[in-house]
Amino acid sequence: QQSENARIAYERQNQIWQIDDKQDINTQRLADLSKAVTEAQTALAEKEALYRMAASGSVEALPAARDNSVVQDLIKRKEDADTQYQAALEQYGPNFPRVQRLAAQQKDAAANLANARKTLVESVQEEYNTARNHVQILQSELDQQKVETNAQAEKLVQFHILQHDADANKQLYDGLLQKLKEAGITAGLRSS
Protein backbone atom coordinates (compact mmCIF):
# COMPACT_ATOMS: atom_id res chain seq x y z
CA GLN A 1 0.00 0.00 0.00
CA GLN A 2 2.78 2.41 0.95
CA SER A 3 4.78 1.59 -2.18
CA GLU A 4 1.74 2.10 -4.43
CA ASN A 5 0.82 5.37 -2.69
CA ALA A 6 4.41 6.63 -3.08
CA ARG A 7 4.35 5.79 -6.81
CA ILE A 8 1.01 7.54 -7.39
CA ALA A 9 2.04 10.59 -5.35
CA TYR A 10 5.29 10.92 -7.32
CA GLU A 11 3.39 10.54 -10.60
CA ARG A 12 0.96 13.33 -9.70
CA GLN A 13 3.58 15.62 -8.20
CA ASN A 14 5.76 15.46 -11.32
CA GLN A 15 2.85 15.42 -13.79
CA ILE A 16 3.85 12.20 -15.48
CA TRP A 17 0.98 11.61 -17.90
CA GLN A 18 1.68 8.80 -20.30
CA ILE A 19 -0.01 8.34 -23.66
CA ASP A 20 1.04 4.70 -23.71
CA ASP A 21 3.95 2.60 -22.47
CA LYS A 22 6.46 3.98 -24.95
CA GLN A 23 5.52 7.59 -25.40
CA ASP A 24 4.50 10.39 -23.11
CA ILE A 25 3.03 13.80 -23.90
CA ASN A 26 6.38 15.62 -23.71
CA THR A 27 7.94 13.30 -26.27
CA GLN A 28 4.96 13.82 -28.60
CA ARG A 29 5.21 17.61 -28.23
CA LEU A 30 8.96 17.43 -28.90
CA ALA A 31 8.34 15.49 -32.11
CA ASP A 32 5.64 17.96 -33.21
CA LEU A 33 7.87 20.97 -32.54
CA SER A 34 10.79 19.36 -34.32
CA LYS A 35 8.62 18.79 -37.39
CA ALA A 36 7.32 22.38 -37.24
CA VAL A 37 10.88 23.75 -37.04
CA THR A 38 11.92 21.70 -40.07
CA GLU A 39 8.94 22.94 -42.08
CA ALA A 40 9.58 26.55 -41.01
CA GLN A 41 13.25 26.26 -41.98
CA THR A 42 12.26 24.98 -45.42
CA ALA A 43 9.87 27.91 -45.86
CA LEU A 44 12.60 30.29 -44.66
CA ALA A 45 15.04 28.95 -47.26
CA GLU A 46 12.48 29.60 -50.00
CA LYS A 47 11.78 33.14 -48.72
CA GLU A 48 15.50 33.83 -48.42
CA ALA A 49 16.09 32.76 -52.03
CA LEU A 50 13.31 35.11 -53.20
CA TYR A 51 14.67 37.92 -51.04
CA ARG A 52 18.20 37.50 -52.41
CA MET A 53 16.79 37.48 -55.94
CA ALA A 54 14.87 40.69 -55.23
CA ALA A 55 17.81 42.36 -53.50
CA SER A 56 20.09 41.57 -56.45
CA GLY A 57 17.74 43.51 -58.75
CA SER A 58 16.00 40.58 -60.46
CA VAL A 59 12.57 41.83 -59.41
CA GLU A 60 10.81 40.84 -62.65
CA ALA A 61 11.98 37.23 -62.18
CA LEU A 62 10.08 36.95 -58.88
CA PRO A 63 6.88 34.90 -59.03
CA ALA A 64 5.10 37.76 -57.23
CA ALA A 65 6.13 40.17 -60.02
CA ARG A 66 5.11 37.79 -62.81
CA ASP A 67 1.73 37.20 -61.20
CA ASN A 68 1.15 40.87 -60.34
CA SER A 69 -0.95 42.52 -63.04
CA VAL A 70 -0.08 46.04 -61.80
CA VAL A 71 3.66 45.44 -62.19
CA GLN A 72 3.18 43.83 -65.60
CA ASP A 73 1.02 46.78 -66.70
CA LEU A 74 3.67 49.27 -65.49
CA ILE A 75 6.40 47.38 -67.38
CA LYS A 76 4.29 47.51 -70.56
CA ARG A 77 3.59 51.23 -70.07
CA LYS A 78 7.29 51.97 -69.60
CA GLU A 79 8.21 49.97 -72.72
CA ASP A 80 5.52 51.82 -74.72
CA ALA A 81 6.72 55.18 -73.40
CA ASP A 82 10.31 54.29 -74.28
CA THR A 83 9.31 53.25 -77.79
CA GLN A 84 7.22 56.38 -78.42
CA TYR A 85 9.93 58.63 -77.04
CA GLN A 86 12.64 57.07 -79.22
CA ALA A 87 10.46 57.34 -82.33
CA ALA A 88 9.56 60.98 -81.64
CA LEU A 89 13.16 61.85 -80.74
CA GLU A 90 14.44 60.46 -84.03
CA GLN A 91 11.71 62.21 -85.98
CA TYR A 92 11.55 65.64 -84.28
CA GLY A 93 14.67 66.10 -82.15
CA PRO A 94 15.02 66.68 -78.40
CA ASN A 95 13.55 70.22 -78.22
CA PHE A 96 10.21 69.51 -79.85
CA PRO A 97 7.24 69.90 -77.37
CA ARG A 98 5.82 66.47 -78.10
CA VAL A 99 9.23 64.85 -77.49
CA GLN A 100 9.52 66.70 -74.18
CA ARG A 101 5.99 65.59 -73.21
CA LEU A 102 6.88 61.98 -74.06
CA ALA A 103 10.10 62.31 -72.06
CA ALA A 104 8.02 63.39 -69.04
CA GLN A 105 5.66 60.43 -69.57
CA GLN A 106 8.66 58.15 -69.87
CA LYS A 107 10.07 59.55 -66.63
CA ASP A 108 6.69 59.08 -64.85
CA ALA A 109 6.39 55.50 -66.10
CA ALA A 110 9.93 54.75 -64.92
CA ALA A 111 9.21 56.29 -61.50
CA ASN A 112 5.95 54.34 -61.12
CA LEU A 113 7.69 51.11 -62.09
CA ALA A 114 10.55 51.82 -59.67
CA ASN A 115 8.03 52.42 -56.87
CA ALA A 116 6.21 49.18 -57.68
CA ARG A 117 9.53 47.29 -57.71
CA LYS A 118 10.51 48.87 -54.39
CA THR A 119 7.16 47.88 -52.85
CA LEU A 120 7.58 44.36 -54.16
CA VAL A 121 11.11 44.09 -52.74
CA GLU A 122 9.90 45.43 -49.38
CA SER A 123 7.08 42.87 -49.40
CA VAL A 124 9.50 40.01 -50.12
CA GLN A 125 11.85 41.30 -47.41
CA GLU A 126 8.98 41.47 -44.91
CA GLU A 127 7.97 37.89 -45.72
CA TYR A 128 11.59 36.79 -45.27
CA ASN A 129 11.89 38.60 -41.91
CA THR A 130 8.60 37.11 -40.73
CA ALA A 131 9.71 33.61 -41.72
CA ARG A 132 13.07 34.12 -39.97
CA ASN A 133 11.34 35.29 -36.77
CA HIS A 134 8.96 32.33 -36.97
CA VAL A 135 11.90 29.91 -37.16
CA GLN A 136 13.60 31.61 -34.21
CA ILE A 137 10.44 31.39 -32.08
CA LEU A 138 9.88 27.73 -32.97
CA GLN A 139 13.55 26.92 -32.36
CA SER A 140 13.35 28.56 -28.95
CA GLU A 141 10.22 26.53 -28.12
CA LEU A 142 11.95 23.37 -29.34
CA ASP A 143 14.99 24.04 -27.15
CA GLN A 144 12.72 24.64 -24.15
CA GLN A 145 10.80 21.44 -24.90
CA LYS A 146 14.07 19.49 -25.08
CA VAL A 147 14.97 20.75 -21.60
CA GLU A 148 11.51 19.80 -20.29
CA THR A 149 11.65 16.40 -21.98
CA ASN A 150 15.07 15.66 -20.49
CA ALA A 151 13.84 16.69 -17.02
CA GLN A 152 10.76 14.55 -17.48
CA ALA A 153 12.92 11.60 -18.57
CA GLU A 154 14.91 11.90 -15.35
CA LYS A 155 11.66 11.95 -13.37
CA LEU A 156 10.43 8.92 -15.31
CA VAL A 157 13.50 6.97 -14.18
CA GLN A 158 12.58 7.62 -10.55
CA PHE A 159 8.94 6.85 -11.35
CA HIS A 160 9.85 3.48 -12.85
CA ILE A 161 11.99 2.65 -9.80
CA LEU A 162 9.03 3.42 -7.56
CA GLN A 163 6.72 1.45 -9.84
CA HIS A 164 9.11 -1.52 -9.76
CA ASP A 165 9.25 -1.33 -5.96
CA ALA A 166 5.46 -1.21 -5.77
CA ASP A 167 5.15 -4.19 -8.13
CA ALA A 168 7.78 -6.18 -6.22
CA ASN A 169 6.11 -5.41 -2.88
CA LYS A 170 2.73 -6.38 -4.33
CA GLN A 171 4.11 -9.72 -5.53
CA LEU A 172 5.75 -10.30 -2.16
CA TYR A 173 2.51 -9.39 -0.39
CA ASP A 174 0.48 -11.67 -2.65
CA GLY A 175 2.97 -14.50 -2.10
CA LEU A 176 2.93 -14.03 1.69
CA LEU A 177 -0.86 -13.83 1.73
CA GLN A 178 -1.04 -17.05 -0.26
CA LYS A 179 1.37 -18.77 2.17
CA LEU A 180 -0.64 -17.43 5.14
CA LYS A 181 -3.82 -18.89 3.70
CA GLU A 182 -2.07 -22.19 3.00
CA ALA A 183 -0.71 -22.21 6.58
CA GLY A 184 -4.21 -21.47 7.91
CA ILE A 185 -5.66 -24.32 5.87
CA THR A 186 -2.86 -26.67 6.95
CA ALA A 187 -3.37 -25.72 10.62
CA GLY A 188 -7.10 -26.27 10.24
CA LEU A 189 -6.56 -29.69 8.68
CA ARG A 190 -4.16 -30.75 11.46
CA SER A 191 -6.56 -29.74 14.20
CA SER A 192 -9.36 -31.61 12.55
PDB file of C-alpha atoms in Angstrom:
ATOM      1  CA  GLN A   1       0.000   0.000   0.000  1.00  0.00           C
ATOM      2  CA  GLN A   2       2.781   2.413   0.951  1.00  0.00           C
ATOM      3  CA  SER A   3       4.783   1.591  -2.180  1.00  0.00           C
ATOM      4  CA  GLU A   4       1.744   2.098  -4.435  1.00  0.00           C
ATOM      5  CA  ASN A   5       0.823   5.365  -2.689  1.00  0.00           C
ATOM      6  CA  ALA A   6       4.409   6.630  -3.084  1.00  0.00           C
ATOM      7  CA  ARG A   7       4.346   5.794  -6.807  1.00  0.00           C
ATOM      8  CA  ILE A   8       1.007   7.539  -7.391  1.00  0.00           C
ATOM      9  CA  ALA A   9       2.038  10.590  -5.352  1.00  0.00           C
ATOM     10  CA  TYR A  10       5.290  10.924  -7.324  1.00  0.00           C
ATOM     11  CA  GLU A  11       3.387  10.535 -10.605  1.00  0.00           C
ATOM     12  CA  ARG A  12       0.959  13.328  -9.697  1.00  0.00           C
ATOM     13  CA  GLN A  13       3.581  15.620  -8.196  1.00  0.00           C
ATOM     14  CA  ASN A  14       5.757  15.461 -11.318  1.00  0.00           C
ATOM     15  CA  GLN A  15       2.854  15.425 -13.787  1.00  0.00           C
ATOM     16  CA  ILE A  16       3.847  12.195 -15.481  1.00  0.00           C
ATOM     17  CA  TRP A  17       0.982  11.608 -17.897  1.00  0.00           C
ATOM     18  CA  GLN A  18       1.679   8.804 -20.296  1.00  0.00           C
ATOM     19  CA  ILE A  19      -0.008   8.339 -23.660  1.00  0.00           C
ATOM     20  CA  ASP A  20       1.042   4.698 -23.708  1.00  0.00           C
ATOM     21  CA  ASP A  21       3.948   2.604 -22.467  1.00  0.00           C
ATOM     22  CA  LYS A  22       6.458   3.978 -24.947  1.00  0.00           C
ATOM     23  CA  GLN A  23       5.522   7.589 -25.404  1.00  0.00           C
ATOM     24  CA  ASP A  24       4.504  10.388 -23.107  1.00  0.00           C
ATOM     25  CA  ILE A  25       3.028  13.796 -23.902  1.00  0.00           C
ATOM     26  CA  ASN A  26       6.384  15.618 -23.714  1.00  0.00           C
ATOM     27  CA  THR A  27       7.935  13.301 -26.268  1.00  0.00           C
ATOM     28  CA  GLN A  28       4.957  13.820 -28.601  1.00  0.00           C
ATOM     29  CA  ARG A  29       5.206  17.613 -28.233  1.00  0.00           C
ATOM     30  CA  LEU A  30       8.964  17.429 -28.899  1.00  0.00           C
ATOM     31  CA  ALA A  31       8.338  15.494 -32.113  1.00  0.00           C
ATOM     32  CA  ASP A  32       5.636  17.962 -33.215  1.00  0.00           C
ATOM     33  CA  LEU A  33       7.871  20.973 -32.542  1.00  0.00           C
ATOM     34  CA  SER A  34      10.794  19.359 -34.321  1.00  0.00           C
ATOM     35  CA  LYS A  35       8.619  18.791 -37.388  1.00  0.00           C
ATOM     36  CA  ALA A  36       7.315  22.380 -37.239  1.00  0.00           C
ATOM     37  CA  VAL A  37      10.881  23.752 -37.038  1.00  0.00           C
ATOM     38  CA  THR A  38      11.922  21.697 -40.065  1.00  0.00           C
ATOM     39  CA  GLU A  39       8.944  22.938 -42.084  1.00  0.00           C
ATOM     40  CA  ALA A  40       9.576  26.546 -41.012  1.00  0.00           C
ATOM     41  CA  GLN A  41      13.253  26.264 -41.976  1.00  0.00           C
ATOM     42  CA  THR A  42      12.259  24.980 -45.417  1.00  0.00           C
ATOM     43  CA  ALA A  43       9.870  27.907 -45.858  1.00  0.00           C
ATOM     44  CA  LEU A  44      12.596  30.286 -44.658  1.00  0.00           C
ATOM     45  CA  ALA A  45      15.037  28.950 -47.258  1.00  0.00           C
ATOM     46  CA  GLU A  46      12.479  29.600 -49.999  1.00  0.00           C
ATOM     47  CA  LYS A  47      11.777  33.136 -48.717  1.00  0.00           C
ATOM     48  CA  GLU A  48      15.498  33.834 -48.422  1.00  0.00           C
ATOM     49  CA  ALA A  49      16.086  32.762 -52.033  1.00  0.00           C
ATOM     50  CA  LEU A  50      13.312  35.106 -53.198  1.00  0.00           C
ATOM     51  CA  TYR A  51      14.670  37.919 -51.035  1.00  0.00           C
ATOM     52  CA  ARG A  52      18.200  37.497 -52.406  1.00  0.00           C
ATOM     53  CA  MET A  53      16.785  37.484 -55.936  1.00  0.00           C
ATOM     54  CA  ALA A  54      14.869  40.694 -55.232  1.00  0.00           C
ATOM     55  CA  ALA A  55      17.815  42.364 -53.497  1.00  0.00           C
ATOM     56  CA  SER A  56      20.088  41.574 -56.453  1.00  0.00           C
ATOM     57  CA  GLY A  57      17.742  43.511 -58.752  1.00  0.00           C
ATOM     58  CA  SER A  58      16.002  40.577 -60.457  1.00  0.00           C
ATOM     59  CA  VAL A  59      12.570  41.831 -59.413  1.00  0.00           C
ATOM     60  CA  GLU A  60      10.813  40.839 -62.649  1.00  0.00           C
ATOM     61  CA  ALA A  61      11.982  37.233 -62.176  1.00  0.00           C
ATOM     62  CA  LEU A  62      10.084  36.948 -58.885  1.00  0.00           C
ATOM     63  CA  PRO A  63       6.883  34.899 -59.033  1.00  0.00           C
ATOM     64  CA  ALA A  64       5.099  37.760 -57.230  1.00  0.00           C
ATOM     65  CA  ALA A  65       6.128  40.172 -60.022  1.00  0.00           C
ATOM     66  CA  ARG A  66       5.112  37.791 -62.810  1.00  0.00           C
ATOM     67  CA  ASP A  67       1.727  37.202 -61.197  1.00  0.00           C
ATOM     68  CA  ASN A  68       1.150  40.866 -60.335  1.00  0.00           C
ATOM     69  CA  SER A  69      -0.954  42.523 -63.039  1.00  0.00           C
ATOM     70  CA  VAL A  70      -0.077  46.039 -61.798  1.00  0.00           C
ATOM     71  CA  VAL A  71       3.658  45.442 -62.189  1.00  0.00           C
ATOM     72  CA  GLN A  72       3.181  43.830 -65.601  1.00  0.00           C
ATOM     73  CA  ASP A  73       1.021  46.784 -66.703  1.00  0.00           C
ATOM     74  CA  LEU A  74       3.672  49.267 -65.494  1.00  0.00           C
ATOM     75  CA  ILE A  75       6.400  47.380 -67.383  1.00  0.00           C
ATOM     76  CA  LYS A  76       4.291  47.511 -70.556  1.00  0.00           C
ATOM     77  CA  ARG A  77       3.591  51.228 -70.069  1.00  0.00           C
ATOM     78  CA  LYS A  78       7.294  51.974 -69.604  1.00  0.00           C
ATOM     79  CA  GLU A  79       8.206  49.974 -72.716  1.00  0.00           C
ATOM     80  CA  ASP A  80       5.516  51.816 -74.716  1.00  0.00           C
ATOM     81  CA  ALA A  81       6.718  55.184 -73.398  1.00  0.00           C
ATOM     82  CA  ASP A  82      10.311  54.292 -74.278  1.00  0.00           C
ATOM     83  CA  THR A  83       9.314  53.249 -77.792  1.00  0.00           C
ATOM     84  CA  GLN A  84       7.215  56.375 -78.421  1.00  0.00           C
ATOM     85  CA  TYR A  85       9.934  58.628 -77.039  1.00  0.00           C
ATOM     86  CA  GLN A  86      12.643  57.075 -79.223  1.00  0.00           C
ATOM     87  CA  ALA A  87      10.462  57.337 -82.329  1.00  0.00           C
ATOM     88  CA  ALA A  88       9.561  60.980 -81.635  1.00  0.00           C
ATOM     89  CA  LEU A  89      13.161  61.848 -80.736  1.00  0.00           C
ATOM     90  CA  GLU A  90      14.444  60.464 -84.030  1.00  0.00           C
ATOM     91  CA  GLN A  91      11.706  62.214 -85.979  1.00  0.00           C
ATOM     92  CA  TYR A  92      11.549  65.638 -84.284  1.00  0.00           C
ATOM     93  CA  GLY A  93      14.675  66.100 -82.155  1.00  0.00           C
ATOM     94  CA  PRO A  94      15.020  66.679 -78.399  1.00  0.00           C
ATOM     95  CA  ASN A  95      13.550  70.223 -78.224  1.00  0.00           C
ATOM     96  CA  PHE A  96      10.207  69.514 -79.846  1.00  0.00           C
ATOM     97  CA  PRO A  97       7.243  69.898 -77.369  1.00  0.00           C
ATOM     98  CA  ARG A  98       5.817  66.467 -78.100  1.00  0.00           C
ATOM     99  CA  VAL A  99       9.233  64.848 -77.485  1.00  0.00           C
ATOM    100  CA  GLN A 100       9.520  66.701 -74.178  1.00  0.00           C
ATOM    101  CA  ARG A 101       5.994  65.595 -73.211  1.00  0.00           C
ATOM    102  CA  LEU A 102       6.878  61.977 -74.065  1.00  0.00           C
ATOM    103  CA  ALA A 103      10.103  62.312 -72.058  1.00  0.00           C
ATOM    104  CA  ALA A 104       8.016  63.394 -69.041  1.00  0.00           C
ATOM    105  CA  GLN A 105       5.660  60.431 -69.572  1.00  0.00           C
ATOM    106  CA  GLN A 106       8.665  58.153 -69.872  1.00  0.00           C
ATOM    107  CA  LYS A 107      10.068  59.554 -66.626  1.00  0.00           C
ATOM    108  CA  ASP A 108       6.693  59.079 -64.853  1.00  0.00           C
ATOM    109  CA  ALA A 109       6.388  55.502 -66.103  1.00  0.00           C
ATOM    110  CA  ALA A 110       9.926  54.748 -64.924  1.00  0.00           C
ATOM    111  CA  ALA A 111       9.210  56.289 -61.501  1.00  0.00           C
ATOM    112  CA  ASN A 112       5.949  54.345 -61.122  1.00  0.00           C
ATOM    113  CA  LEU A 113       7.688  51.106 -62.090  1.00  0.00           C
ATOM    114  CA  ALA A 114      10.550  51.821 -59.674  1.00  0.00           C
ATOM    115  CA  ASN A 115       8.029  52.422 -56.866  1.00  0.00           C
ATOM    116  CA  ALA A 116       6.215  49.181 -57.681  1.00  0.00           C
ATOM    117  CA  ARG A 117       9.525  47.289 -57.711  1.00  0.00           C
ATOM    118  CA  LYS A 118      10.511  48.871 -54.392  1.00  0.00           C
ATOM    119  CA  THR A 119       7.162  47.879 -52.852  1.00  0.00           C
ATOM    120  CA  LEU A 120       7.581  44.355 -54.159  1.00  0.00           C
ATOM    121  CA  VAL A 121      11.112  44.094 -52.739  1.00  0.00           C
ATOM    122  CA  GLU A 122       9.896  45.429 -49.378  1.00  0.00           C
ATOM    123  CA  SER A 123       7.084  42.867 -49.398  1.00  0.00           C
ATOM    124  CA  VAL A 124       9.502  40.013 -50.116  1.00  0.00           C
ATOM    125  CA  GLN A 125      11.849  41.304 -47.408  1.00  0.00           C
ATOM    126  CA  GLU A 126       8.982  41.473 -44.907  1.00  0.00           C
ATOM    127  CA  GLU A 127       7.968  37.892 -45.721  1.00  0.00           C
ATOM    128  CA  TYR A 128      11.587  36.792 -45.269  1.00  0.00           C
ATOM    129  CA  ASN A 129      11.893  38.604 -41.909  1.00  0.00           C
ATOM    130  CA  THR A 130       8.601  37.114 -40.728  1.00  0.00           C
ATOM    131  CA  ALA A 131       9.709  33.614 -41.717  1.00  0.00           C
ATOM    132  CA  ARG A 132      13.067  34.123 -39.975  1.00  0.00           C
ATOM    133  CA  ASN A 133      11.342  35.290 -36.773  1.00  0.00           C
ATOM    134  CA  HIS A 134       8.964  32.326 -36.972  1.00  0.00           C
ATOM    135  CA  VAL A 135      11.904  29.912 -37.165  1.00  0.00           C
ATOM    136  CA  GLN A 136      13.605  31.613 -34.212  1.00  0.00           C
ATOM    137  CA  ILE A 137      10.445  31.386 -32.079  1.00  0.00           C
ATOM    138  CA  LEU A 138       9.881  27.731 -32.969  1.00  0.00           C
ATOM    139  CA  GLN A 139      13.545  26.918 -32.361  1.00  0.00           C
ATOM    140  CA  SER A 140      13.349  28.556 -28.947  1.00  0.00           C
ATOM    141  CA  GLU A 141      10.223  26.530 -28.116  1.00  0.00           C
ATOM    142  CA  LEU A 142      11.946  23.369 -29.343  1.00  0.00           C
ATOM    143  CA  ASP A 143      14.990  24.037 -27.154  1.00  0.00           C
ATOM    144  CA  GLN A 144      12.719  24.639 -24.147  1.00  0.00           C
ATOM    145  CA  GLN A 145      10.802  21.444 -24.902  1.00  0.00           C
ATOM    146  CA  LYS A 146      14.071  19.488 -25.078  1.00  0.00           C
ATOM    147  CA  VAL A 147      14.971  20.750 -21.598  1.00  0.00           C
ATOM    148  CA  GLU A 148      11.514  19.803 -20.288  1.00  0.00           C
ATOM    149  CA  THR A 149      11.646  16.399 -21.976  1.00  0.00           C
ATOM    150  CA  ASN A 150      15.072  15.661 -20.485  1.00  0.00           C
ATOM    151  CA  ALA A 151      13.844  16.694 -17.022  1.00  0.00           C
ATOM    152  CA  GLN A 152      10.758  14.545 -17.481  1.00  0.00           C
ATOM    153  CA  ALA A 153      12.915  11.601 -18.568  1.00  0.00           C
ATOM    154  CA  GLU A 154      14.912  11.900 -15.347  1.00  0.00           C
ATOM    155  CA  LYS A 155      11.658  11.949 -13.370  1.00  0.00           C
ATOM    156  CA  LEU A 156      10.433   8.919 -15.311  1.00  0.00           C
ATOM    157  CA  VAL A 157      13.500   6.968 -14.184  1.00  0.00           C
ATOM    158  CA  GLN A 158      12.579   7.620 -10.547  1.00  0.00           C
ATOM    159  CA  PHE A 159       8.942   6.851 -11.349  1.00  0.00           C
ATOM    160  CA  HIS A 160       9.853   3.477 -12.852  1.00  0.00           C
ATOM    161  CA  ILE A 161      11.994   2.653  -9.805  1.00  0.00           C
ATOM    162  CA  LEU A 162       9.032   3.418  -7.558  1.00  0.00           C
ATOM    163  CA  GLN A 163       6.722   1.450  -9.844  1.00  0.00           C
ATOM    164  CA  HIS A 164       9.107  -1.518  -9.762  1.00  0.00           C
ATOM    165  CA  ASP A 165       9.254  -1.329  -5.957  1.00  0.00           C
ATOM    166  CA  ALA A 166       5.460  -1.213  -5.772  1.00  0.00           C
ATOM    167  CA  ASP A 167       5.146  -4.191  -8.133  1.00  0.00           C
ATOM    168  CA  ALA A 168       7.781  -6.182  -6.215  1.00  0.00           C
ATOM    169  CA  ASN A 169       6.112  -5.415  -2.881  1.00  0.00           C
ATOM    170  CA  LYS A 170       2.734  -6.384  -4.332  1.00  0.00           C
ATOM    171  CA  GLN A 171       4.112  -9.724  -5.527  1.00  0.00           C
ATOM    172  CA  LEU A 172       5.751 -10.300  -2.159  1.00  0.00           C
ATOM    173  CA  TYR A 173       2.511  -9.391  -0.393  1.00  0.00           C
ATOM    174  CA  ASP A 174       0.480 -11.672  -2.651  1.00  0.00           C
ATOM    175  CA  GLY A 175       2.971 -14.498  -2.099  1.00  0.00           C
ATOM    176  CA  LEU A 176       2.932 -14.035   1.688  1.00  0.00           C
ATOM    177  CA  LEU A 177      -0.863 -13.827   1.729  1.00  0.00           C
ATOM    178  CA  GLN A 178      -1.041 -17.055  -0.263  1.00  0.00           C
ATOM    179  CA  LYS A 179       1.369 -18.773   2.172  1.00  0.00           C
ATOM    180  CA  LEU A 180      -0.638 -17.426   5.138  1.00  0.00           C
ATOM    181  CA  LYS A 181      -3.823 -18.889   3.697  1.00  0.00           C
ATOM    182  CA  GLU A 182      -2.075 -22.186   3.004  1.00  0.00           C
ATOM    183  CA  ALA A 183      -0.711 -22.214   6.576  1.00  0.00           C
ATOM    184  CA  GLY A 184      -4.206 -21.467   7.914  1.00  0.00           C
ATOM    185  CA  ILE A 185      -5.661 -24.320   5.873  1.00  0.00           C
ATOM    186  CA  THR A 186      -2.856 -26.674   6.955  1.00  0.00           C
ATOM    187  CA  ALA A 187      -3.371 -25.718  10.622  1.00  0.00           C
ATOM    188  CA  GLY A 188      -7.101 -26.270  10.238  1.00  0.00           C
ATOM    189  CA  LEU A 189      -6.558 -29.690   8.681  1.00  0.00           C
ATOM    190  CA  ARG A 190      -4.159 -30.753  11.464  1.00  0.00           C
ATOM    191  CA  SER A 191      -6.555 -29.735  14.200  1.00  0.00           C
ATOM    192  CA  SER A 192      -9.359 -31.607  12.549  1.00  0.00           C
TER     193      SER A 192
END
